[in-house]
mmCIF file with all atom_site columns, C-alpha atoms in Angstrom:
data_model
loop_
_atom_site.group_PDB
_atom_site.id
_atom_site.type_symbol
_atom_site.label_atom_id
_atom_site.label_alt_id
_atom_site.label_comp_id
_atom_site.label_asym_id
_atom_site.label_entity_id
_atom_site.label_seq_id
_atom_site.pdbx_PDB_ins_code
_atom_site.Cartn_x
_atom_site.Cartn_y
_atom_site.Cartn_z
_atom_site.occupancy
_atom_site.B_iso_or_equiv
_atom_site.pdbx_formal_charge
_atom_site.auth_seq_id
_atom_site.auth_comp_id
_atom_site.auth_asym_id
_atom_site.auth_atom_id
_atom_site.pdbx_PDB_model_num
ATOM 1   C CA . MET U 1 1   ? -27.535 -35.985 -3.757  1.00 53.00 ? 1   MET U CA 1
ATOM 2   C CA . ALA U 1 2   ? -24.982 -33.334 -4.663  1.00 59.00 ? 2   ALA U CA 1
ATOM 3   C CA . ALA U 1 3   ? -24.231 -32.886 -8.361  1.00 63.00 ? 3   ALA U CA 1
ATOM 4   C CA . SER U 1 4   ? -20.915 -34.254 -9.539  1.00 70.00 ? 4   SER U CA 1
ATOM 5   C CA . GLN U 1 5   ? -18.244 -31.663 -10.201 1.00 77.00 ? 5   GLN U CA 1
ATOM 6   C CA . SER U 1 6   ? -16.521 -31.382 -13.542 1.00 83.00 ? 6   SER U CA 1
ATOM 7   C CA . VAL U 1 7   ? -12.775 -31.948 -13.542 1.00 84.00 ? 7   VAL U CA 1
ATOM 8   C CA . PRO U 1 8   ? -10.882 -28.870 -14.804 1.00 82.00 ? 8   PRO U CA 1
ATOM 9   C CA . ASP U 1 9   ? -8.459  -29.582 -17.616 1.00 83.00 ? 9   ASP U CA 1
ATOM 10  C CA . PRO U 1 10  ? -4.923  -28.164 -17.338 1.00 82.00 ? 10  PRO U CA 1
ATOM 11  C CA . ARG U 1 11  ? -4.014  -25.381 -19.735 1.00 82.00 ? 11  ARG U CA 1
ATOM 12  C CA . PRO U 1 12  ? -0.607  -24.188 -20.921 1.00 83.00 ? 12  PRO U CA 1
ATOM 13  C CA . ILE U 1 13  ? 0.771   -21.032 -19.277 1.00 80.00 ? 13  ILE U CA 1
ATOM 14  C CA . LYS U 1 14  ? 3.357   -18.812 -20.906 1.00 82.00 ? 14  LYS U CA 1
ATOM 15  C CA . THR U 1 15  ? 6.553   -18.076 -19.001 1.00 81.00 ? 15  THR U CA 1
ATOM 16  C CA . SER U 1 16  ? 5.828   -14.343 -19.006 1.00 78.00 ? 16  SER U CA 1
ATOM 17  C CA . GLU U 1 17  ? 2.397   -14.968 -17.504 1.00 78.00 ? 17  GLU U CA 1
ATOM 18  C CA . LEU U 1 18  ? 3.859   -17.353 -14.951 1.00 77.00 ? 18  LEU U CA 1
ATOM 19  C CA . LYS U 1 19  ? 6.345   -14.735 -13.739 1.00 75.00 ? 19  LYS U CA 1
ATOM 20  C CA . SER U 1 20  ? 3.702   -12.049 -13.400 1.00 75.00 ? 20  SER U CA 1
ATOM 21  C CA . ARG U 1 21  ? 1.396   -14.356 -11.453 1.00 77.00 ? 21  ARG U CA 1
ATOM 22  C CA . ILE U 1 22  ? 3.678   -16.104 -8.963  1.00 80.00 ? 22  ILE U CA 1
ATOM 23  C CA . LEU U 1 23  ? 6.720   -13.861 -8.468  1.00 77.00 ? 23  LEU U CA 1
ATOM 24  C CA . ASN U 1 24  ? 4.862   -11.085 -6.615  1.00 76.00 ? 24  ASN U CA 1
ATOM 25  C CA . VAL U 1 25  ? 5.689   -12.519 -3.208  1.00 79.00 ? 25  VAL U CA 1
ATOM 26  C CA . ALA U 1 26  ? 5.364   -11.149 0.304   1.00 82.00 ? 26  ALA U CA 1
ATOM 27  C CA . LEU U 1 27  ? 8.496   -10.667 2.415   1.00 83.00 ? 27  LEU U CA 1
ATOM 28  C CA . PRO U 1 28  ? 8.583   -11.569 6.123   1.00 84.00 ? 28  PRO U CA 1
ATOM 29  C CA . ASN U 1 29  ? 10.503  -8.493  7.325   1.00 88.00 ? 29  ASN U CA 1
ATOM 30  C CA . THR U 1 30  ? 8.018   -5.675  6.646   1.00 87.00 ? 30  THR U CA 1
ATOM 31  C CA . TYR U 1 31  ? 5.384   -5.251  9.344   1.00 92.00 ? 31  TYR U CA 1
ATOM 32  C CA . ALA U 1 32  ? 4.326   -2.944  12.150  1.00 93.00 ? 32  ALA U CA 1
ATOM 33  C CA . VAL U 1 33  ? 3.085   -3.677  15.664  1.00 95.00 ? 33  VAL U CA 1
ATOM 34  C CA . ARG U 1 34  ? 0.860   -1.412  17.746  1.00 94.00 ? 34  ARG U CA 1
ATOM 35  C CA . PHE U 1 35  ? -0.010  -1.883  21.401  1.00 90.00 ? 35  PHE U CA 1
ATOM 36  C CA . ALA U 1 36  ? -2.905  -0.331  23.246  1.00 86.00 ? 36  ALA U CA 1
ATOM 37  C CA . PRO U 1 37  ? -2.072  -0.995  26.922  1.00 91.00 ? 37  PRO U CA 1
ATOM 38  C CA . PRO U 1 38  ? -5.134  -0.983  29.182  1.00 93.00 ? 38  PRO U CA 1
ATOM 39  C CA . GLY U 1 39  ? -5.798  2.211   31.101  1.00 94.00 ? 39  GLY U CA 1
ATOM 40  C CA . ALA U 1 40  ? -5.368  0.404   34.408  1.00 95.00 ? 40  ALA U CA 1
ATOM 41  C CA . VAL U 1 41  ? -1.907  -0.802  33.388  1.00 95.00 ? 41  VAL U CA 1
ATOM 42  C CA . GLN U 1 42  ? -0.880  2.668   32.223  1.00 95.00 ? 42  GLN U CA 1
ATOM 43  C CA . SER U 1 43  ? -2.103  4.189   35.490  1.00 94.00 ? 43  SER U CA 1
ATOM 44  C CA . PHE U 1 44  ? -0.158  1.559   37.400  1.00 94.00 ? 44  PHE U CA 1
ATOM 45  C CA . MET U 1 45  ? 2.978   2.423   35.419  1.00 94.00 ? 45  MET U CA 1
ATOM 46  C CA . ALA U 1 46  ? 2.437   6.138   36.058  1.00 94.00 ? 46  ALA U CA 1
ATOM 47  C CA . GLY U 1 47  ? 2.331   5.414   39.780  1.00 93.00 ? 47  GLY U CA 1
ATOM 48  C CA . ARG U 1 48  ? 5.832   3.968   39.395  1.00 92.00 ? 48  ARG U CA 1
ATOM 49  C CA . GLY U 1 49  ? 7.070   6.985   37.471  1.00 93.00 ? 49  GLY U CA 1
ATOM 50  C CA . GLU U 1 50  ? 6.831   5.324   34.019  1.00 92.00 ? 50  GLU U CA 1
ATOM 51  C CA . SER U 1 51  ? 4.850   6.618   31.050  1.00 92.00 ? 51  SER U CA 1
ATOM 52  C CA . TYR U 1 52  ? 3.944   4.424   28.105  1.00 91.00 ? 52  TYR U CA 1
ATOM 53  C CA . ASN U 1 53  ? 3.320   7.529   26.006  1.00 90.00 ? 53  ASN U CA 1
ATOM 54  C CA . ASP U 1 54  ? 7.036   8.344   26.276  1.00 91.00 ? 54  ASP U CA 1
ATOM 55  C CA . ILE U 1 55  ? 8.384   4.886   25.415  1.00 92.00 ? 55  ILE U CA 1
ATOM 56  C CA . GLY U 1 56  ? 5.586   3.058   23.621  1.00 92.00 ? 56  GLY U CA 1
ATOM 57  C CA . ALA U 1 57  ? 6.458   4.002   20.041  1.00 92.00 ? 57  ALA U CA 1
ATOM 58  C CA . ASP U 1 58  ? 10.063  2.868   20.522  1.00 94.00 ? 58  ASP U CA 1
ATOM 59  C CA . ILE U 1 59  ? 8.996   -0.452  22.049  1.00 94.00 ? 59  ILE U CA 1
ATOM 60  C CA . GLU U 1 60  ? 6.735   -1.139  19.065  1.00 94.00 ? 60  GLU U CA 1
ATOM 61  C CA . LEU U 1 61  ? 9.628   -0.500  16.688  1.00 94.00 ? 61  LEU U CA 1
ATOM 62  C CA . ARG U 1 62  ? 11.866  -2.851  18.671  1.00 95.00 ? 62  ARG U CA 1
ATOM 63  C CA . CYS U 1 63  ? 9.680   -5.853  17.885  1.00 96.00 ? 63  CYS U CA 1
ATOM 64  C CA . ILE U 1 64  ? 12.123  -7.660  15.578  1.00 95.00 ? 64  ILE U CA 1
ATOM 65  C CA . GLY U 1 65  ? 10.266  -10.940 15.274  1.00 95.00 ? 65  GLY U CA 1
ATOM 66  C CA . LEU U 1 66  ? 6.836   -12.449 15.845  1.00 95.00 ? 66  LEU U CA 1
ATOM 67  C CA . THR U 1 67  ? 4.575   -15.331 14.977  1.00 93.00 ? 67  THR U CA 1
ATOM 68  C CA . THR U 1 68  ? 1.217   -14.503 13.447  1.00 92.00 ? 68  THR U CA 1
ATOM 69  C CA . PRO U 1 69  ? -1.841  -16.038 15.148  1.00 93.00 ? 69  PRO U CA 1
ATOM 70  C CA . GLY U 1 70  ? -3.113  -19.394 13.958  1.00 92.00 ? 70  GLY U CA 1
ATOM 71  C CA . THR U 1 71  ? -6.500  -21.044 13.762  1.00 93.00 ? 71  THR U CA 1
ATOM 72  C CA . SER U 1 72  ? -7.975  -24.470 13.121  1.00 93.00 ? 72  SER U CA 1
ATOM 73  C CA . PHE U 1 73  ? -11.231 -26.416 13.321  1.00 93.00 ? 73  PHE U CA 1
ATOM 74  C CA . LEU U 1 74  ? -12.315 -28.832 16.001  1.00 91.00 ? 74  LEU U CA 1
ATOM 75  C CA . THR U 1 75  ? -13.869 -31.855 14.319  1.00 93.00 ? 75  THR U CA 1
ATOM 76  C CA . HIS U 1 76  ? -15.817 -34.962 15.148  1.00 91.00 ? 76  HIS U CA 1
ATOM 77  C CA . SER U 1 77  ? -15.662 -38.268 13.272  1.00 90.00 ? 77  SER U CA 1
ATOM 78  C CA . VAL U 1 78  ? -18.645 -39.669 11.387  1.00 89.00 ? 78  VAL U CA 1
ATOM 79  C CA . ALA U 1 79  ? -18.122 -43.322 10.487  1.00 85.00 ? 79  ALA U CA 1
ATOM 80  C CA . ASN U 1 80  ? -21.631 -44.641 9.753   1.00 80.00 ? 80  ASN U CA 1
ATOM 81  C CA . ASP U 1 81  ? -22.923 -42.502 6.882   1.00 79.00 ? 81  ASP U CA 1
ATOM 82  C CA . PHE U 1 82  ? -21.012 -44.364 4.166   1.00 83.00 ? 82  PHE U CA 1
ATOM 83  C CA . PRO U 1 83  ? -19.569 -47.896 4.433   1.00 82.00 ? 83  PRO U CA 1
ATOM 84  C CA . GLY U 1 84  ? -15.821 -47.805 4.958   1.00 81.00 ? 84  GLY U CA 1
ATOM 85  C CA . VAL U 1 85  ? -15.648 -43.987 4.934   1.00 86.00 ? 85  VAL U CA 1
ATOM 86  C CA . VAL U 1 86  ? -14.764 -41.901 7.992   1.00 88.00 ? 86  VAL U CA 1
ATOM 87  C CA . GLN U 1 87  ? -15.553 -38.203 7.667   1.00 87.00 ? 87  GLN U CA 1
ATOM 88  C CA . GLU U 1 88  ? -14.100 -35.456 9.854   1.00 90.00 ? 88  GLU U CA 1
ATOM 89  C CA . ILE U 1 89  ? -16.814 -32.818 10.243  1.00 90.00 ? 89  ILE U CA 1
ATOM 90  C CA . PRO U 1 90  ? -15.827 -29.387 11.632  1.00 92.00 ? 90  PRO U CA 1
ATOM 91  C CA . TYR U 1 91  ? -18.100 -28.170 14.406  1.00 92.00 ? 91  TYR U CA 1
ATOM 92  C CA . ARG U 1 92  ? -16.168 -25.262 15.941  1.00 93.00 ? 92  ARG U CA 1
ATOM 93  C CA . ARG U 1 93  ? -13.399 -22.859 15.015  1.00 93.00 ? 93  ARG U CA 1
ATOM 94  C CA . ALA U 1 94  ? -10.492 -22.840 17.438  1.00 93.00 ? 94  ALA U CA 1
ATOM 95  C CA . TYR U 1 95  ? -7.594  -20.439 17.947  1.00 93.00 ? 95  TYR U CA 1
ATOM 96  C CA . GLU U 1 96  ? -4.084  -21.003 19.157  1.00 92.00 ? 96  GLU U CA 1
ATOM 97  C CA . SER U 1 97  ? -3.788  -19.973 22.773  1.00 89.00 ? 97  SER U CA 1
ATOM 98  C CA . SER U 1 98  ? -0.584  -17.949 22.454  1.00 94.00 ? 98  SER U CA 1
ATOM 99  C CA . MET U 1 99  ? 1.792   -16.104 20.139  1.00 95.00 ? 99  MET U CA 1
ATOM 100 C CA . ASP U 1 100 ? 5.416   -14.997 20.528  1.00 96.00 ? 100 ASP U CA 1
ATOM 101 C CA . MET U 1 101 ? 7.095   -11.648 19.980  1.00 97.00 ? 101 MET U CA 1
ATOM 102 C CA . THR U 1 102 ? 10.816  -10.877 20.210  1.00 96.00 ? 102 THR U CA 1
ATOM 103 C CA . PHE U 1 103 ? 12.032  -7.421  21.218  1.00 96.00 ? 103 PHE U CA 1
ATOM 104 C CA . ILE U 1 104 ? 15.351  -5.615  21.338  1.00 94.00 ? 104 ILE U CA 1
ATOM 105 C CA . VAL U 1 105 ? 16.191  -4.505  24.879  1.00 94.00 ? 105 VAL U CA 1
ATOM 106 C CA . ASP U 1 106 ? 17.365  -0.884  24.859  1.00 93.00 ? 106 ASP U CA 1
ATOM 107 C CA . ASN U 1 107 ? 20.117  0.407   27.141  1.00 92.00 ? 107 ASN U CA 1
ATOM 108 C CA . TYR U 1 108 ? 17.528  2.139   29.360  1.00 94.00 ? 108 TYR U CA 1
ATOM 109 C CA . TYR U 1 109 ? 15.655  -1.194  29.722  1.00 95.00 ? 109 TYR U CA 1
ATOM 110 C CA . ASN U 1 110 ? 12.359  0.461   28.815  1.00 95.00 ? 110 ASN U CA 1
ATOM 111 C CA . THR U 1 111 ? 11.228  -2.629  26.922  1.00 94.00 ? 111 THR U CA 1
ATOM 112 C CA . GLN U 1 112 ? 11.802  -4.944  29.838  1.00 94.00 ? 112 GLN U CA 1
ATOM 113 C CA . VAL U 1 113 ? 10.417  -2.503  32.417  1.00 94.00 ? 113 VAL U CA 1
ATOM 114 C CA . PHE U 1 114 ? 7.191   -2.101  30.431  1.00 95.00 ? 114 PHE U CA 1
ATOM 115 C CA . PHE U 1 115 ? 6.413   -5.805  30.280  1.00 96.00 ? 115 PHE U CA 1
ATOM 116 C CA . GLU U 1 116 ? 7.551   -6.416  33.858  1.00 95.00 ? 116 GLU U CA 1
ATOM 117 C CA . ASN U 1 117 ? 5.165   -3.674  34.999  1.00 95.00 ? 117 ASN U CA 1
ATOM 118 C CA . TRP U 1 118 ? 2.341   -5.248  33.007  1.00 96.00 ? 118 TRP U CA 1
ATOM 119 C CA . ILE U 1 119 ? 3.070   -8.642  34.577  1.00 95.00 ? 119 ILE U CA 1
ATOM 120 C CA . ASP U 1 120 ? 3.338   -7.083  38.044  1.00 94.00 ? 120 ASP U CA 1
ATOM 121 C CA . TYR U 1 121 ? -0.064  -5.455  37.681  1.00 94.00 ? 121 TYR U CA 1
ATOM 122 C CA . MET U 1 122 ? -1.608  -8.745  36.566  1.00 95.00 ? 122 MET U CA 1
ATOM 123 C CA . SER U 1 123 ? -0.191  -10.650 39.543  1.00 91.00 ? 123 SER U CA 1
ATOM 124 C CA . GLY U 1 124 ? -0.798  -7.885  42.106  1.00 89.00 ? 124 GLY U CA 1
ATOM 125 C CA . VAL U 1 125 ? 2.838   -7.074  42.813  1.00 88.00 ? 125 VAL U CA 1
ATOM 126 C CA . GLY U 1 126 ? 2.838   -3.432  43.872  1.00 86.00 ? 126 GLY U CA 1
ATOM 127 C CA . VAL U 1 127 ? -0.955  -3.241  43.701  1.00 85.00 ? 127 VAL U CA 1
ATOM 128 C CA . GLU U 1 128 ? -2.014  -4.659  47.059  1.00 77.00 ? 128 GLU U CA 1
ATOM 129 C CA . GLN U 1 129 ? 1.448   -4.488  48.622  1.00 78.00 ? 129 GLN U CA 1
ATOM 130 C CA . SER U 1 130 ? 4.689   -2.756  47.729  1.00 81.00 ? 130 SER U CA 1
ATOM 131 C CA . ARG U 1 131 ? 7.444   -4.460  45.754  1.00 82.00 ? 131 ARG U CA 1
ATOM 132 C CA . ASP U 1 132 ? 9.649   -4.362  48.856  1.00 81.00 ? 132 ASP U CA 1
ATOM 133 C CA . THR U 1 133 ? 7.168   -6.674  50.573  1.00 82.00 ? 133 THR U CA 1
ATOM 134 C CA . TYR U 1 134 ? 7.803   -9.347  47.943  1.00 80.00 ? 134 TYR U CA 1
ATOM 135 C CA . LYS U 1 135 ? 11.527  -9.243  48.651  1.00 80.00 ? 135 LYS U CA 1
ATOM 136 C CA . ASN U 1 136 ? 10.812  -10.851 51.994  1.00 78.00 ? 136 ASN U CA 1
ATOM 137 C CA . SER U 1 137 ? 11.336  -14.600 51.666  1.00 69.00 ? 137 SER U CA 1
ATOM 138 C CA . SER U 1 138 ? 8.367   -15.348 53.930  1.00 74.00 ? 138 SER U CA 1
ATOM 139 C CA . VAL U 1 139 ? 5.886   -13.574 51.636  1.00 66.00 ? 139 VAL U CA 1
ATOM 140 C CA . ALA U 1 140 ? 4.469   -15.438 48.643  1.00 67.00 ? 140 ALA U CA 1
ATOM 141 C CA . ASN U 1 141 ? 0.962   -14.046 48.396  1.00 78.00 ? 141 ASN U CA 1
ATOM 142 C CA . TYR U 1 142 ? -0.210  -12.998 44.925  1.00 82.00 ? 142 TYR U CA 1
ATOM 143 C CA . ARG U 1 143 ? -3.673  -11.628 44.308  1.00 86.00 ? 143 ARG U CA 1
ATOM 144 C CA . MET U 1 144 ? -4.455  -11.511 40.604  1.00 90.00 ? 144 MET U CA 1
ATOM 145 C CA . SER U 1 145 ? -6.069  -8.433  39.086  1.00 92.00 ? 145 SER U CA 1
ATOM 146 C CA . TYR U 1 146 ? -9.318  -8.709  37.171  1.00 94.00 ? 146 TYR U CA 1
ATOM 147 C CA . TYR U 1 147 ? -8.965  -10.178 33.691  1.00 93.00 ? 147 TYR U CA 1
ATOM 148 C CA . SER U 1 148 ? -10.919 -7.311  32.123  1.00 93.00 ? 148 SER U CA 1
ATOM 149 C CA . ASP U 1 149 ? -8.440  -4.781  33.565  1.00 95.00 ? 149 ASP U CA 1
ATOM 150 C CA . TYR U 1 150 ? -5.228  -6.098  31.988  1.00 96.00 ? 150 TYR U CA 1
ATOM 151 C CA . ARG U 1 151 ? -6.305  -7.500  28.609  1.00 95.00 ? 151 ARG U CA 1
ATOM 152 C CA . THR U 1 152 ? -6.144  -5.376  25.472  1.00 95.00 ? 152 THR U CA 1
ATOM 153 C CA . ASN U 1 153 ? -5.950  -5.547  21.679  1.00 96.00 ? 153 ASN U CA 1
ATOM 154 C CA . ILE U 1 154 ? -2.703  -5.812  19.731  1.00 96.00 ? 154 ILE U CA 1
ATOM 155 C CA . TYR U 1 155 ? -2.547  -4.776  16.079  1.00 96.00 ? 155 TYR U CA 1
ATOM 156 C CA . ILE U 1 156 ? -0.150  -6.358  13.588  1.00 96.00 ? 156 ILE U CA 1
ATOM 157 C CA . THR U 1 157 ? -0.047  -4.867  10.087  1.00 94.00 ? 157 THR U CA 1
ATOM 158 C CA . LYS U 1 158 ? 1.743   -6.698  7.287   1.00 92.00 ? 158 LYS U CA 1
ATOM 159 C CA . PHE U 1 159 ? 2.756   -4.646  4.255   1.00 88.00 ? 159 PHE U CA 1
ATOM 160 C CA . GLU U 1 160 ? 5.296   -4.686  1.448   1.00 83.00 ? 160 GLU U CA 1
ATOM 161 C CA . LYS U 1 161 ? 8.057   -2.308  0.382   1.00 76.00 ? 161 LYS U CA 1
ATOM 162 C CA . ASP U 1 162 ? 6.456   -1.505  -2.994  1.00 64.00 ? 162 ASP U CA 1
ATOM 163 C CA . ILE U 1 163 ? 3.872   0.888   -1.548  1.00 52.00 ? 163 ILE U CA 1
ATOM 164 C CA . SER U 1 164 ? 3.703   4.442   -2.830  1.00 50.00 ? 164 SER U CA 1
ATOM 165 C CA . ASN U 1 165 ? 2.938   7.467   -0.663  1.00 45.00 ? 165 ASN U CA 1
ATOM 166 C CA . ASN U 1 166 ? -0.794  7.364   -1.405  1.00 45.00 ? 166 ASN U CA 1
ATOM 167 C CA . GLY U 1 167 ? -1.126  3.747   -0.293  1.00 45.00 ? 167 GLY U CA 1
ATOM 168 C CA . ASN U 1 168 ? -1.386  2.212   -3.768  1.00 46.00 ? 168 ASN U CA 1
ATOM 169 C CA . ILE U 1 169 ? 0.882   -0.510  -5.102  1.00 43.00 ? 169 ILE U CA 1
ATOM 170 C CA . ARG U 1 170 ? 3.128   0.922   -7.762  1.00 47.00 ? 170 ARG U CA 1
ATOM 171 C CA . ASP U 1 171 ? 1.989   -1.421  -10.509 1.00 48.00 ? 171 ASP U CA 1
ATOM 172 C CA . SER U 1 172 ? -1.566  -0.057  -10.059 1.00 47.00 ? 172 SER U CA 1
ATOM 173 C CA . ARG U 1 173 ? -3.084  -3.385  -9.134  1.00 48.00 ? 173 ARG U CA 1
ATOM 174 C CA . PRO U 1 174 ? -6.555  -2.949  -7.597  1.00 46.00 ? 174 PRO U CA 1
ATOM 175 C CA . SER U 1 175 ? -5.761  -5.072  -4.524  1.00 49.00 ? 175 SER U CA 1
ATOM 176 C CA . VAL U 1 176 ? -5.330  -3.498  -1.071  1.00 48.00 ? 176 VAL U CA 1
ATOM 177 C CA . PRO U 1 177 ? -1.651  -3.591  -0.001  1.00 74.00 ? 177 PRO U CA 1
ATOM 178 C CA . GLY U 1 178 ? -1.997  -4.169  3.736   1.00 89.00 ? 178 GLY U CA 1
ATOM 179 C CA . LEU U 1 179 ? -3.209  -7.058  5.925   1.00 92.00 ? 179 LEU U CA 1
ATOM 180 C CA . ARG U 1 180 ? -4.038  -6.379  9.555   1.00 94.00 ? 180 ARG U CA 1
ATOM 181 C CA . TYR U 1 181 ? -4.410  -8.813  12.424  1.00 96.00 ? 181 TYR U CA 1
ATOM 182 C CA . THR U 1 182 ? -6.398  -7.591  15.410  1.00 96.00 ? 182 THR U CA 1
ATOM 183 C CA . ILE U 1 183 ? -5.391  -9.759  18.363  1.00 96.00 ? 183 ILE U CA 1
ATOM 184 C CA . ILE U 1 184 ? -8.325  -9.613  20.773  1.00 96.00 ? 184 ILE U CA 1
ATOM 185 C CA . GLU U 1 185 ? -8.073  -9.736  24.571  1.00 96.00 ? 185 GLU U CA 1
ATOM 186 C CA . ALA U 1 186 ? -4.302  -10.132 24.570  1.00 96.00 ? 186 ALA U CA 1
ATOM 187 C CA . TYR U 1 187 ? -2.009  -10.041 27.592  1.00 97.00 ? 187 TYR U CA 1
ATOM 188 C CA . PRO U 1 188 ? 1.609   -11.036 28.317  1.00 96.00 ? 188 PRO U CA 1
ATOM 189 C CA . LYS U 1 189 ? 1.444   -14.674 29.328  1.00 96.00 ? 189 LYS U CA 1
ATOM 190 C CA . GLN U 1 190 ? 5.147   -15.369 29.742  1.00 96.00 ? 190 GLN U CA 1
ATOM 191 C CA . ILE U 1 191 ? 8.429   -13.455 29.723  1.00 96.00 ? 191 ILE U CA 1
ATOM 192 C CA . ASN U 1 192 ? 11.148  -15.859 28.681  1.00 94.00 ? 192 ASN U CA 1
ATOM 193 C CA . SER U 1 193 ? 14.518  -15.832 30.399  1.00 93.00 ? 193 SER U CA 1
ATOM 194 C CA . MET U 1 194 ? 17.446  -13.989 28.827  1.00 91.00 ? 194 MET U CA 1
ATOM 195 C CA . GLU U 1 195 ? 20.984  -15.333 28.888  1.00 88.00 ? 195 GLU U CA 1
ATOM 196 C CA . LEU U 1 196 ? 23.738  -12.990 30.110  1.00 88.00 ? 196 LEU U CA 1
ATOM 197 C CA . SER U 1 197 ? 27.434  -13.846 29.907  1.00 86.00 ? 197 SER U CA 1
ATOM 198 C CA . TYR U 1 198 ? 30.878  -12.261 29.977  1.00 87.00 ? 198 TYR U CA 1
ATOM 199 C CA . GLY U 1 199 ? 32.944  -11.986 26.832  1.00 80.00 ? 199 GLY U CA 1
ATOM 200 C CA . ALA U 1 200 ? 32.729  -10.026 23.615  1.00 80.00 ? 200 ALA U CA 1
ATOM 201 C CA . ALA U 1 201 ? 29.192  -8.917  22.840  1.00 74.00 ? 201 ALA U CA 1
ATOM 202 C CA . GLU U 1 202 ? 28.483  -10.044 19.280  1.00 76.00 ? 202 GLU U CA 1
ATOM 203 C CA . ASP U 1 203 ? 24.755  -9.353  19.362  1.00 83.00 ? 203 ASP U CA 1
ATOM 204 C CA . PHE U 1 204 ? 22.180  -7.285  21.222  1.00 88.00 ? 204 PHE U CA 1
ATOM 205 C CA . LEU U 1 205 ? 20.031  -8.439  24.103  1.00 91.00 ? 205 LEU U CA 1
ATOM 206 C CA . ARG U 1 206 ? 16.731  -9.953  22.992  1.00 93.00 ? 206 ARG U CA 1
ATOM 207 C CA . MET U 1 207 ? 13.569  -10.413 25.013  1.00 95.00 ? 207 MET U CA 1
ATOM 208 C CA . GLN U 1 208 ? 10.857  -12.872 24.018  1.00 96.00 ? 208 GLN U CA 1
ATOM 209 C CA . VAL U 1 209 ? 7.324   -12.362 25.288  1.00 97.00 ? 209 VAL U CA 1
ATOM 210 C CA . THR U 1 210 ? 4.527   -14.889 24.863  1.00 97.00 ? 210 THR U CA 1
ATOM 211 C CA . PHE U 1 211 ? 1.046   -13.379 24.658  1.00 97.00 ? 211 PHE U CA 1
ATOM 212 C CA . GLY U 1 212 ? -2.202  -15.127 25.436  1.00 96.00 ? 212 GLY U CA 1
ATOM 213 C CA . TYR U 1 213 ? -5.328  -14.072 23.568  1.00 96.00 ? 213 TYR U CA 1
ATOM 214 C CA . SER U 1 214 ? -8.880  -15.228 22.904  1.00 95.00 ? 214 SER U CA 1
ATOM 215 C CA . ARG U 1 215 ? -9.155  -14.870 19.112  1.00 95.00 ? 215 ARG U CA 1
ATOM 216 C CA . TYR U 1 216 ? -8.112  -12.689 16.193  1.00 96.00 ? 216 TYR U CA 1
ATOM 217 C CA . VAL U 1 217 ? -9.630  -11.025 13.146  1.00 96.00 ? 217 VAL U CA 1
ATOM 218 C CA . SER U 1 218 ? -7.704  -10.485 9.896   1.00 94.00 ? 218 SER U CA 1
ATOM 219 C CA . GLU U 1 219 ? -8.719  -7.973  7.233   1.00 92.00 ? 219 GLU U CA 1
ATOM 220 C CA . ARG U 1 220 ? -7.344  -6.023  4.310   1.00 89.00 ? 220 ARG U CA 1
ATOM 221 C CA . VAL U 1 221 ? -6.500  -2.401  5.059   1.00 87.00 ? 221 VAL U CA 1
ATOM 222 C CA . LYS U 1 222 ? -5.467  0.613   3.028   1.00 81.00 ? 222 LYS U CA 1
ATOM 223 C CA . LEU U 1 223 ? -2.256  2.080   4.358   1.00 75.00 ? 223 LEU U CA 1
ATOM 224 C CA . GLN U 1 224 ? -2.057  5.855   4.592   1.00 63.00 ? 224 GLN U CA 1
#
């Protein structure tokens, strides 16, 4: 039988200590996204006269919103070990199947063209047959590319504004200032529709992309 745990008694905390301990908060608007498009996708783009090396850095900067990956446990119920007590016992870690990113669409449409090319390669448009073939209403034949050829890793790094040039937090705390998510085996799962309309343009065009992935790993990193 497990030993009983002692109950911790509350202790008074000074206001100055309280401020120093809970007011160092993270802000949601400081992060960086890095893509590593698969070689097959980049070669496919090059065949269409597009180069990710020329536009990739700008597309990463245009990611103005995202949802970090989530995780949970799958559980099973145990009702017979203790009378009247139902226990939920975790037996497997599970990951959310998708995550969303929102991008600014530039006036050369590089952002949209990049993801449309990635989707085209996945579905075989322009791979087995030309794009002109798919303009024919009688053709609706899609041959998917191999999963291993279009999946890749995406890197999301969360950091704060109070980072000095050498990567240390200015108040000299020993903690590492960055947190990185490595999204494993990611691919664009859905490109959401964008609304266009006449009238005064009060905002810029946004593009939301939903990515599928298998899992993620989070770790502290030292920013350089």
